mmCIF file of C-alpha atoms and ligand atoms in Angstrom:
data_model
loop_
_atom_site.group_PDB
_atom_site.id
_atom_site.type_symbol
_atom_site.label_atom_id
_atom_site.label_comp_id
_atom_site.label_asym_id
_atom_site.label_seq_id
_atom_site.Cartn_x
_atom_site.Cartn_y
_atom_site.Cartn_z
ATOM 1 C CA UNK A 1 10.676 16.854 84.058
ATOM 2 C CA UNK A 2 8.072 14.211 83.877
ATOM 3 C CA UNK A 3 7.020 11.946 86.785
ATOM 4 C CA UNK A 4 8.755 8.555 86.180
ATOM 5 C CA UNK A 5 7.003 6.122 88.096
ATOM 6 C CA UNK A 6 7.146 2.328 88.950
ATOM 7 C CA UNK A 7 3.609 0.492 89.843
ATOM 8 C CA UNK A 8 2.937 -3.002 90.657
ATOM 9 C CA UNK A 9 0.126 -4.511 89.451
ATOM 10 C CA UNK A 10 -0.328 -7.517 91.723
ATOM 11 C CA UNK A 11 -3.630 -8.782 89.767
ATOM 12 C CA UNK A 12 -5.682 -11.576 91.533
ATOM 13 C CA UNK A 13 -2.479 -12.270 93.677
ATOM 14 C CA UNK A 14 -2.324 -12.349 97.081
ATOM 15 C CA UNK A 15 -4.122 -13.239 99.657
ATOM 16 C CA UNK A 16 -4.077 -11.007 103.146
ATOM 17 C CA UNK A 17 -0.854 -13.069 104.915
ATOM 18 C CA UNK A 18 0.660 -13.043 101.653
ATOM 19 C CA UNK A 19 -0.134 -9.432 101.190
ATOM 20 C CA UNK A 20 1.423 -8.758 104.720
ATOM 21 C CA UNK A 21 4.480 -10.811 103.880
ATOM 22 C CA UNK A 22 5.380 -8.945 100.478
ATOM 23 C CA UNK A 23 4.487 -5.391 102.014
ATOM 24 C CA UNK A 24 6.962 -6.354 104.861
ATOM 25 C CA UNK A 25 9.396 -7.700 102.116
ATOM 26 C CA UNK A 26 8.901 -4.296 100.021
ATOM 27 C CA UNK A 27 9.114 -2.528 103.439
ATOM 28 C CA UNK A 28 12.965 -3.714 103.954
ATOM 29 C CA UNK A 29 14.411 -2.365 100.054
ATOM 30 C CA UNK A 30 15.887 0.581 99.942
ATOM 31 C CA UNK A 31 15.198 2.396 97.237
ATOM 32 C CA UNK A 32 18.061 4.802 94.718
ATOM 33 C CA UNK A 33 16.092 5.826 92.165
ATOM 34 C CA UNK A 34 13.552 9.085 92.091
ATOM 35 C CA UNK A 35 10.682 7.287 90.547
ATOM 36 C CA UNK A 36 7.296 7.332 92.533
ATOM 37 C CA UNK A 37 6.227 3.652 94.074
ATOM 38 C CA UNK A 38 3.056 2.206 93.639
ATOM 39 C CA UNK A 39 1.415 -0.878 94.272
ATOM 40 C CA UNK A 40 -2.103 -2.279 93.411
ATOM 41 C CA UNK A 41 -3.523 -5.621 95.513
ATOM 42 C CA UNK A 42 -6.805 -6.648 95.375
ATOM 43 C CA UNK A 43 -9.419 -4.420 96.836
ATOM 44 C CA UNK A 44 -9.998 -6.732 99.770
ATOM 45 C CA UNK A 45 -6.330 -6.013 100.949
ATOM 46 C CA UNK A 46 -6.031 -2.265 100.399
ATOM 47 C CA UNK A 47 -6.987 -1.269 103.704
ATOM 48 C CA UNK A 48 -4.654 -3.348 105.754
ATOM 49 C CA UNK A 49 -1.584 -2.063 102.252
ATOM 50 C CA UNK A 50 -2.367 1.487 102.809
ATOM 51 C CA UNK A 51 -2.481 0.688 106.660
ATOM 52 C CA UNK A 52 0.919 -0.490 106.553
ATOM 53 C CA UNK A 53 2.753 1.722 104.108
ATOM 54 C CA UNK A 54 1.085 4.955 104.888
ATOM 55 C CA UNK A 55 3.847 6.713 106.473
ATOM 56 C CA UNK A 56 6.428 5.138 103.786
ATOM 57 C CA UNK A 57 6.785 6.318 99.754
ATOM 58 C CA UNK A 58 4.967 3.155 98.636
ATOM 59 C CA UNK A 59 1.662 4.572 97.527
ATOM 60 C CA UNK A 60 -1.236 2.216 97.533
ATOM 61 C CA UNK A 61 -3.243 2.419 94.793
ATOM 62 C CA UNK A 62 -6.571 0.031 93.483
ATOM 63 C CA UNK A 63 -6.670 -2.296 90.265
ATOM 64 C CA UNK A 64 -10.103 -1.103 88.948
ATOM 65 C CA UNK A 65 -13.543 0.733 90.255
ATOM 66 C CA UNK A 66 -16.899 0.791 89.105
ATOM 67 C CA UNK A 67 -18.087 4.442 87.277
ATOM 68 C CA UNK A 68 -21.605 4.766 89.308
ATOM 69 C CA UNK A 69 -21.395 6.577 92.860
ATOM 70 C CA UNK A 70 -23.020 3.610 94.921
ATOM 71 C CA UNK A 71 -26.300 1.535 94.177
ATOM 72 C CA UNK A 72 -27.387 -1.920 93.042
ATOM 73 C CA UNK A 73 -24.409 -3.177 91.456
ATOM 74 C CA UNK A 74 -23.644 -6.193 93.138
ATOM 75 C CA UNK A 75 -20.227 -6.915 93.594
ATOM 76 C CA UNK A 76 -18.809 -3.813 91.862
ATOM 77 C CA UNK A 77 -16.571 -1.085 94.407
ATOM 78 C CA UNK A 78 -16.900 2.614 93.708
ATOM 79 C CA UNK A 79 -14.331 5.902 93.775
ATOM 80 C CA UNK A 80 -15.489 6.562 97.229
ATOM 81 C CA UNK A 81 -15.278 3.475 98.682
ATOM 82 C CA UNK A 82 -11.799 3.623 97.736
ATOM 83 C CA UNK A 83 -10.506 6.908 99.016
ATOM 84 C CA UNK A 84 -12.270 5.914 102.092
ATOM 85 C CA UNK A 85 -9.619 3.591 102.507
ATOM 86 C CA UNK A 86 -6.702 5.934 101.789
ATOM 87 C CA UNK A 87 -6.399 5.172 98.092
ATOM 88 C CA UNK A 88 -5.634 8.052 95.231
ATOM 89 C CA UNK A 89 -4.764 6.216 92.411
ATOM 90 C CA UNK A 90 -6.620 4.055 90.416
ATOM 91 C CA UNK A 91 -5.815 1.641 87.601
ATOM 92 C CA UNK A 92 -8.562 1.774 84.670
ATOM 93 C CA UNK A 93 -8.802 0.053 81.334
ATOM 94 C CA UNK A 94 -6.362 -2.939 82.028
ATOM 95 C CA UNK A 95 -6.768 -5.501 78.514
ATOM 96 C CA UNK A 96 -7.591 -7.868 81.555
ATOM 97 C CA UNK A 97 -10.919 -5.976 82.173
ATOM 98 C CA UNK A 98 -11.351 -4.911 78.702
ATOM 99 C CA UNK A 99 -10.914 -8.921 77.722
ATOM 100 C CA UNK A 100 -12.558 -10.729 80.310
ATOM 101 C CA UNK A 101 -14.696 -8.376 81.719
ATOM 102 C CA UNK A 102 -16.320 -6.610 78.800
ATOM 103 C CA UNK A 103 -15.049 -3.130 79.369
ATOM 104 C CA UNK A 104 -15.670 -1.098 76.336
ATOM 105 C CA UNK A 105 -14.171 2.427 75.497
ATOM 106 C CA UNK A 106 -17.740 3.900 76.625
ATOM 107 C CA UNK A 107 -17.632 2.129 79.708
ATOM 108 C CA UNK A 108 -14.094 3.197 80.323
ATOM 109 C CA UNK A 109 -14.673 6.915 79.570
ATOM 110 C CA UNK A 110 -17.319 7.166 82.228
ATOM 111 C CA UNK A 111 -14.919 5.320 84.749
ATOM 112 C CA UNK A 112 -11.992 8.077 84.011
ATOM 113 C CA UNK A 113 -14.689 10.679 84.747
ATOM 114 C CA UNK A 114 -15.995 9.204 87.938
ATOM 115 C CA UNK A 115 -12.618 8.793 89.167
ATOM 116 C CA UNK A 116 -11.341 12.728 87.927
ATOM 117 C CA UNK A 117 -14.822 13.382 89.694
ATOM 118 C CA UNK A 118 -13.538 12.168 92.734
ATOM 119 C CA UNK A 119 -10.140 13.714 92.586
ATOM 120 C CA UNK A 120 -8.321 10.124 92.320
ATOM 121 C CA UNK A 121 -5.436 9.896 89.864
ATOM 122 C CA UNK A 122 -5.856 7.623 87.213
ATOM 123 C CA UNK A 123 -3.278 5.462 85.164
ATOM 124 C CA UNK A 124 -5.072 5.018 82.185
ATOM 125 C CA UNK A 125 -4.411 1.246 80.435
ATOM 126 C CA UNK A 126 -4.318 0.674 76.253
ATOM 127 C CA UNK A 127 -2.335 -1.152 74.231
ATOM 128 C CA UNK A 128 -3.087 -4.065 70.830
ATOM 129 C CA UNK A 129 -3.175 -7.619 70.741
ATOM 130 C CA UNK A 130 -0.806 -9.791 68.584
ATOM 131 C CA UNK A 131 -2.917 -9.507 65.318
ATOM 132 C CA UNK A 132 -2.913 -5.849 65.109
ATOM 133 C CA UNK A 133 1.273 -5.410 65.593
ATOM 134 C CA UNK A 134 1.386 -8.191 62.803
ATOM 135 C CA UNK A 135 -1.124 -6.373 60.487
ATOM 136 C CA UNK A 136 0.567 -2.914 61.069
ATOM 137 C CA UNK A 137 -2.426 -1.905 62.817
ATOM 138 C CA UNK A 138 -1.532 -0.748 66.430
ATOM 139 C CA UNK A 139 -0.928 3.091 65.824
ATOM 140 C CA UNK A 140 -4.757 2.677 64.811
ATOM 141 C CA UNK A 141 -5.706 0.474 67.567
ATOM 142 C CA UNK A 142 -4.296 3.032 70.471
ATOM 143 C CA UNK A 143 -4.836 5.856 68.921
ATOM 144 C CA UNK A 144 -8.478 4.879 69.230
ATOM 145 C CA UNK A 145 -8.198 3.684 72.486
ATOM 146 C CA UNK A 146 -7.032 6.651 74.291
ATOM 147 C CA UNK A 147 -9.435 9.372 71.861
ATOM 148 C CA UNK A 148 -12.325 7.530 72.820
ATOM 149 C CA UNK A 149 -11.880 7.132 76.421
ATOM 150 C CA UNK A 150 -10.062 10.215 77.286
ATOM 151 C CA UNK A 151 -10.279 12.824 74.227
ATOM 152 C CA UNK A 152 -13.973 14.289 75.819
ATOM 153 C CA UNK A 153 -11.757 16.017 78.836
ATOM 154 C CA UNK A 154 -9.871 19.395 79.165
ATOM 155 C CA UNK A 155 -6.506 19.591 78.837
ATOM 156 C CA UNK A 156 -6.917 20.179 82.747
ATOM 157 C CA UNK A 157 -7.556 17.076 83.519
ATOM 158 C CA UNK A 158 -3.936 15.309 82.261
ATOM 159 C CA UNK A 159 -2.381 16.687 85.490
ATOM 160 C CA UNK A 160 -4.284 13.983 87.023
ATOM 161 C CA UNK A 161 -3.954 10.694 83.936
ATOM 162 C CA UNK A 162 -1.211 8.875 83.804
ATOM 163 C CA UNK A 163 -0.808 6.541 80.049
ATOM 164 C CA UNK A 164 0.307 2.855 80.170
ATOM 165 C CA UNK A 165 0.852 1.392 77.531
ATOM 166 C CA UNK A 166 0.935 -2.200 77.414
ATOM 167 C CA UNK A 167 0.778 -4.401 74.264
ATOM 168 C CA UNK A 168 -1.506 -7.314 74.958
ATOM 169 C CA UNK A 169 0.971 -10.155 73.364
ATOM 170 C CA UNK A 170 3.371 -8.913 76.111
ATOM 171 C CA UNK A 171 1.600 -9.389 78.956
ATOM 172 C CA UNK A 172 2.821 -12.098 80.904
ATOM 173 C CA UNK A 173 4.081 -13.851 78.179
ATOM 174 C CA UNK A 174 7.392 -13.083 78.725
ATOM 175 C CA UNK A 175 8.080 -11.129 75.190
ATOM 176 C CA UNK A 176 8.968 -7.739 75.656
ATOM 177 C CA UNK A 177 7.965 -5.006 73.304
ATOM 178 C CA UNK A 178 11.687 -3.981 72.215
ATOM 179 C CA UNK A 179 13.051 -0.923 73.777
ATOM 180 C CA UNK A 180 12.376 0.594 70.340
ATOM 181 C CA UNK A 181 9.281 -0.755 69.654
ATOM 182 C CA UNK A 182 8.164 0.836 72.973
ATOM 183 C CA UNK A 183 9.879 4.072 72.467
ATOM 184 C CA UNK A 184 7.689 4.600 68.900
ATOM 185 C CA UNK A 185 4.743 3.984 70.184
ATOM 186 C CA UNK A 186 5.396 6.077 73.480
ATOM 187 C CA UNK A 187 6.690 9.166 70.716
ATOM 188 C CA UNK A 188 3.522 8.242 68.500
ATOM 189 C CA UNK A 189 1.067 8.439 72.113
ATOM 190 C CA UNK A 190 2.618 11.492 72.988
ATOM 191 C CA UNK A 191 1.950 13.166 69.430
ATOM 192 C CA UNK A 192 -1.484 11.751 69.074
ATOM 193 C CA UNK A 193 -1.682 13.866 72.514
ATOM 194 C CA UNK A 194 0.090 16.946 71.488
ATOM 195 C CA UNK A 195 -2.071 16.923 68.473
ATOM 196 C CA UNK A 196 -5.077 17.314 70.408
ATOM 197 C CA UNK A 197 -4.009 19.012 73.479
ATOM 198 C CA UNK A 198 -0.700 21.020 72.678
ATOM 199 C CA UNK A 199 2.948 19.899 73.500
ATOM 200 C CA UNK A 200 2.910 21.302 77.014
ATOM 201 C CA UNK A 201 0.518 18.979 78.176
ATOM 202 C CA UNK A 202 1.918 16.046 75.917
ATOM 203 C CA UNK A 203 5.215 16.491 77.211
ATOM 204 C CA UNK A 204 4.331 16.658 80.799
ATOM 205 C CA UNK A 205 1.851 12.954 81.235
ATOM 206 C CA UNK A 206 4.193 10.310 82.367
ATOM 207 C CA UNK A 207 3.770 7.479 79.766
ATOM 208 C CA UNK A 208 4.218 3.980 81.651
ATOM 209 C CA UNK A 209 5.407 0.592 79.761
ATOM 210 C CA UNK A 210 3.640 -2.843 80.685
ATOM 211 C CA UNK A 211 4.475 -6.440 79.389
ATOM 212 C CA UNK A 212 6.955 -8.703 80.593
ATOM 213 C CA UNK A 213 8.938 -6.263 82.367
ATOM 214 C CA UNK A 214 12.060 -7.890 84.784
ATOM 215 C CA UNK A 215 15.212 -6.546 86.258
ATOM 216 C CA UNK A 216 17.116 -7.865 83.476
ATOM 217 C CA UNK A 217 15.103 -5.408 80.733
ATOM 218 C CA UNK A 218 13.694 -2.922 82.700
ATOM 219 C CA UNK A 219 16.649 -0.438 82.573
ATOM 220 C CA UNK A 220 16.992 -0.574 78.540
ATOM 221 C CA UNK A 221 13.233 -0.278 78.505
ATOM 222 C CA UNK A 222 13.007 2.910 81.066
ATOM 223 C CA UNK A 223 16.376 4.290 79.581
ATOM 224 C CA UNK A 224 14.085 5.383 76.443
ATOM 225 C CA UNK A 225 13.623 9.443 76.181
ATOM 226 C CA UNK A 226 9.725 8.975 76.032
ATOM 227 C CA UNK A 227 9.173 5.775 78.621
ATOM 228 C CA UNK A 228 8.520 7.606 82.212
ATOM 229 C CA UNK A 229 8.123 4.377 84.381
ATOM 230 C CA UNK A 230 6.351 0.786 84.221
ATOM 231 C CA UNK A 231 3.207 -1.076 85.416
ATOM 232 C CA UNK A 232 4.669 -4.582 86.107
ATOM 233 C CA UNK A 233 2.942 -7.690 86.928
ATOM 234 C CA UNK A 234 4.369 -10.990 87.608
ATOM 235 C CA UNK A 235 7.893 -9.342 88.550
ATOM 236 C CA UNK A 236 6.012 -7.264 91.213
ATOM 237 C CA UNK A 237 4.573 -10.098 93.168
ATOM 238 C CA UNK A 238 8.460 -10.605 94.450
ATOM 239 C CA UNK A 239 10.120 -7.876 96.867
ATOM 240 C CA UNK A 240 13.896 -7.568 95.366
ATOM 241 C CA UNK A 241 12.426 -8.313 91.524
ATOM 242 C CA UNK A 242 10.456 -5.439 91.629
ATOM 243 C CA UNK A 243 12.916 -2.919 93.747
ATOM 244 C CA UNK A 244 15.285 -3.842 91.157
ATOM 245 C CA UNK A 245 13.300 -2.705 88.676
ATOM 246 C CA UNK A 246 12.352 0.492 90.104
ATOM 247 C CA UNK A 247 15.677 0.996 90.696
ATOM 248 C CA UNK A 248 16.271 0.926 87.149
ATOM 249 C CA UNK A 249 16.067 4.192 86.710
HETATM 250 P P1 13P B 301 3.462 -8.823 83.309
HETATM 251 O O1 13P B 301 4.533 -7.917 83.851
HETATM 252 O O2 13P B 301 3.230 -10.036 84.146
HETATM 253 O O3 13P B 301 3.655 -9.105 81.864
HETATM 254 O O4 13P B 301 2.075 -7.989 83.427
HETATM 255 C C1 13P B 301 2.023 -6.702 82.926
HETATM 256 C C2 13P B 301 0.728 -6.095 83.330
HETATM 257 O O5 13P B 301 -0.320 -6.509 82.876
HETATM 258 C C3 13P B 301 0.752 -5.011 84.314
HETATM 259 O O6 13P B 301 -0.490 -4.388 84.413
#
């Protein structure tokens, strides 16, 4: 049985009251579903998340990191620096850093590694923007995606990747990928993986959906045989939005 799993990507959201205030709001649900909770602020309010939520099943987990170990890269936070403040899990490959930030595939690839290297789990971001769903282009678009960025690791190394796949045009636009539309390209991830790495391994990475998730679709959305869980945005920057969605399982 795969991991399902629920994490809340709270962006550039937040600042440390705030964060305190939601945590405390997140702290009072009571959750009825199996799926694993994470959520992701910004790095400056990870130690005081993790801090608070340690000894709950909220897992605290970091937006992005830089690949390099520590040096002269100004502004830029490394795998270390992160577990040193209790985090495991770390977001890579968001189409917010590959956009705005100028992440590339290459630059992506090392980030996975330095993170694996560092024994933090990683959920792995993909997914293609409006033009290539309209051309019939975004079984090419992913496929590419995850080869280049993951496809140089051992099988090994899945235990510790988790897949999200979130269409750009869906991304807090409020259009959702249909349930369908997300469950064929969740089959057509998990094939591109099987082809490379074998069906055990295929059939055992949780696959998450992102885009315009809400209580109202989540359940039709995570009621799919190959959709294991969501990243959510916007919906996860409010307490009972985003318990209702993890307990949409
Ligand atoms: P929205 O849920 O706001 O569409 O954001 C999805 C997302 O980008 C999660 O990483």
């Amino acid at each position: 049985m795969r991991q399902q799993i629920v994490a809340g990507n709270w962006k550039m959201n937040n600042d440390l009251a705030q964060t305190e205030t939601l945590i405390t709001n997140l702290k009072n649900q009571v959750k009825t579903s199996k799926a694993e909770v994470m959520i992701a602020p910004t790095f400056t309010n990870l130690w005081q998340a993790y801090q608070t939520l340690k000894d709950t099943d909220i897992e605290v987990i970091a937006q992005n990191m830089h690949f390099a170990a520590n040096g002269a890269y100004t502004g830029e936070i490394s795998a270390s620096m992160l577990k040193s403040v209790g985090v495991k899990t770390v977001i890579l490959g968001h189409s917010e850093r590959r956009e705005y930030f100028g992440e590339t595939d290459e630059i992506l690839a090392k980030k996975v590694d330095a993170a694996l290297a560092n024994e933090l789990r990683v959920i792995f971001c993909f997914g293609e923007v409006l033009a290539d769903r309209k051309s019939g282009n975004h079984e090419a678009v992913v496929e590419s995606q995850i080869k280049n960025a993951l496809f140089h690791l051992e099988a090994s190394a899945f235990k510790n990747i988790v897949l999200a796949y979130e269409p750009v045009w869906a991304i807090g636009t409020g259009e959702t990928a249909s349930p369908e539309q997300a469950q064929d390209m969740h089959a057509f991830i998990r094939k591109t993986l099987s082809n490379k790495y074998g069906a055990d391994v295929a059939n055992s990475v949780s696959i998450l959906y992102g885009g315009s998730v809400k209580p109202n679709n989540a359940q039709e959305i995570f009621g799919k045989p190959d959709v294991d869980g969501g990243l959510i945005g916007g919906a996860a920057l409010n307490a009972d939005d985003f318990f209702a969605i993890v307990n949409a399982f």
